Short mmCIF file of C-alpha atoms in Angstrom, two decimals:
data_model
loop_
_atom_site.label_atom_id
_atom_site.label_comp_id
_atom_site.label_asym_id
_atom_site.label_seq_id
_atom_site.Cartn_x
_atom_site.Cartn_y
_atom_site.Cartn_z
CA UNK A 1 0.00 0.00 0.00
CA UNK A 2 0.92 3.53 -0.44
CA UNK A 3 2.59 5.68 1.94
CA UNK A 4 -0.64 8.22 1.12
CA UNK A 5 -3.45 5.63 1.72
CA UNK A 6 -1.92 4.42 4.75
CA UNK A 7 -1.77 8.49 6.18
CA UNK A 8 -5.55 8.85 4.43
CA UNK A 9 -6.78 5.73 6.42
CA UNK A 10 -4.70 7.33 9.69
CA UNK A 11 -6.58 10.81 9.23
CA UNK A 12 -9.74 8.73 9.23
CA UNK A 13 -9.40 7.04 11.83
CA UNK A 14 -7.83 9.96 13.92
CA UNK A 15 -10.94 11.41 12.99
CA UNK A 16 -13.82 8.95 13.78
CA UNK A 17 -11.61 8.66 17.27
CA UNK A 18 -12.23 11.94 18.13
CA UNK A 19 -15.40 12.77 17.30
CA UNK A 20 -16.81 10.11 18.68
CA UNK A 21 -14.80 11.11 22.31
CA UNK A 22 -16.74 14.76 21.63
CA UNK A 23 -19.67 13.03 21.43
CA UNK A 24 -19.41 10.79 24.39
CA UNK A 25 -18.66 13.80 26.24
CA UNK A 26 -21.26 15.73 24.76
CA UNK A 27 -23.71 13.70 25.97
CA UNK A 28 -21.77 13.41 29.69
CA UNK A 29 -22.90 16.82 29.65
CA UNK A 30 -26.27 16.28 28.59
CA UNK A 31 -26.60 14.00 31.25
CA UNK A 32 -25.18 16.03 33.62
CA UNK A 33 -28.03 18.77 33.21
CA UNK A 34 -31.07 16.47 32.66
CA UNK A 35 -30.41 13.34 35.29
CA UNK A 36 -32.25 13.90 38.82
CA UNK A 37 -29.73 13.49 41.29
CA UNK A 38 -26.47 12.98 41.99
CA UNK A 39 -26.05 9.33 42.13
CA UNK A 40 -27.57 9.25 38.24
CA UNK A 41 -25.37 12.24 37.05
CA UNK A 42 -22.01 10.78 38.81
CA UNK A 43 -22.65 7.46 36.86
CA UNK A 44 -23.35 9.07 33.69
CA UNK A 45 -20.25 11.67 33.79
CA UNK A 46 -17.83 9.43 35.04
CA UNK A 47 -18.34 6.67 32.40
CA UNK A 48 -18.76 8.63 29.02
CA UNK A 49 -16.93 10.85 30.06
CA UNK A 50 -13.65 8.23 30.93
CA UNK A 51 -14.48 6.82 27.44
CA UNK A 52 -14.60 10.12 25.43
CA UNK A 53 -11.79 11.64 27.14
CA UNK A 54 -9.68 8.10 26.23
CA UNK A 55 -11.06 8.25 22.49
CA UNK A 56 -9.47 11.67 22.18
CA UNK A 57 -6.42 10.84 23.41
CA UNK A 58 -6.02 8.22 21.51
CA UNK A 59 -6.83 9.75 18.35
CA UNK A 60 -4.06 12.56 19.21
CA UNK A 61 -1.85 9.90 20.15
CA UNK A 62 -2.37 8.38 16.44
CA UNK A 63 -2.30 11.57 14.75
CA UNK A 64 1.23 12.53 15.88
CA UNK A 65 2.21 8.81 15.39
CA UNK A 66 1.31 8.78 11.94
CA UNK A 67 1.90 12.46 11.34
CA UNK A 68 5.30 12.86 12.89
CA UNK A 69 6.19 9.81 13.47
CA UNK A 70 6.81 10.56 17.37
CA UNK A 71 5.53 8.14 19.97
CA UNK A 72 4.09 10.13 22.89
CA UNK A 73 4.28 8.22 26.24
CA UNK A 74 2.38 11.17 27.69
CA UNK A 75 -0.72 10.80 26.00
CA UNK A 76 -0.56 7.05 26.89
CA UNK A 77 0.09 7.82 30.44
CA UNK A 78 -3.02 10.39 30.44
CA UNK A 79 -5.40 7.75 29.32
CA UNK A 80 -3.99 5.07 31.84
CA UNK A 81 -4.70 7.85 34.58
CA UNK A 82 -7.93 8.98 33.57
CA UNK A 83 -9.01 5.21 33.06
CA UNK A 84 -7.44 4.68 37.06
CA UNK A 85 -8.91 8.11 38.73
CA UNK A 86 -11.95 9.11 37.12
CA UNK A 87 -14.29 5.83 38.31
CA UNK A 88 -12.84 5.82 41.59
CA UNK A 89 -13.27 10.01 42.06
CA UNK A 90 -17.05 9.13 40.69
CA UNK A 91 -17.56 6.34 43.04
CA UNK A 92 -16.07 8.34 46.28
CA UNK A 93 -17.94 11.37 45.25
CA UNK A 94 -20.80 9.67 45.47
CA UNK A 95 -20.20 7.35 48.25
CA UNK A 96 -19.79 11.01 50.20
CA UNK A 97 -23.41 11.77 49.23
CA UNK A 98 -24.58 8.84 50.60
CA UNK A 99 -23.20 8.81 53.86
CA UNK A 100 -24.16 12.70 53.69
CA UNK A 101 -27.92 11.53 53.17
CA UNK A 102 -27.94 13.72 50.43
CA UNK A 103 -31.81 12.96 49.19
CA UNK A 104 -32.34 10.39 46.56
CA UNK A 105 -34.54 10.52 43.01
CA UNK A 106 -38.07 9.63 44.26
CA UNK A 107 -37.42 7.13 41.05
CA UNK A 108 -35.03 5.41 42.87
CA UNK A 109 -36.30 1.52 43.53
CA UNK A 110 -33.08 -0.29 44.90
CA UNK A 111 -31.17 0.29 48.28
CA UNK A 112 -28.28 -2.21 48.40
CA UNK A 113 -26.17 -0.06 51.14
CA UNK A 114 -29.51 0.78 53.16
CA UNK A 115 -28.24 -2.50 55.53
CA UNK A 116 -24.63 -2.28 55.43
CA UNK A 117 -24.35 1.38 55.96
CA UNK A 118 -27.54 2.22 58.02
CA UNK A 119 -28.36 4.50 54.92
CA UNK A 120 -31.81 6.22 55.22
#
């Protein structure tokens, strides 16, 4: 194959990668605003978010692989720590609210702490 295809099929890809990271967190935000309480909006942020933000980076990491020719070990590092901190920030966050008895969406049909933390 040709050096150009192979840079053509690169740019796509590059491409596809990130938009599809802008829309995942697009519609983090989306969620953000229209979910009812915090348990529902820390779930939706931190895991389209996570994704999106990885997509991106990986699509810059690819670009300036196939572009320059450079391997960047800090992009790869950024996705390993976003993958690593952003679940476990989402998951403390809202473990906080919990134990805070900050009120749950009337919605809500499941309790699984209620026992084992003597949740309201």
């Amino acid at each position: 194959m040709s050096s150009n295809v192979v840079i053509a099929i690169g740019n796509v890809l590059v491409a596809a990668l990130v938009l599809f990271g802008a829309v995942l967190v697009l519609l983090s935000a989306v969620g953000a605003i229209r979910l009812p309480d915090v348990y529902t909006r820390s779930h939706a942020i931190s895991k389209s978010t996570t994704l999106g933000m990885m997509c991106i980076l990986l699509g810059a990491f690819f670009h300036f692989l196939l572009e320059n020719g450079e391997f960047n070990s800090r992009l790869l590092l950024g996705i390993v720590f976003i993958f690593m901190t952003s679940p476990v920030a989402a998951h403390l966050i809202s473990r906080a609210a919990y134990y805070t008895n900050v009120p749950r969406w009337e919605g809500t049909v499941r309790d699984d702490l209620k026992e084992k933390a003597g949740g309201k």
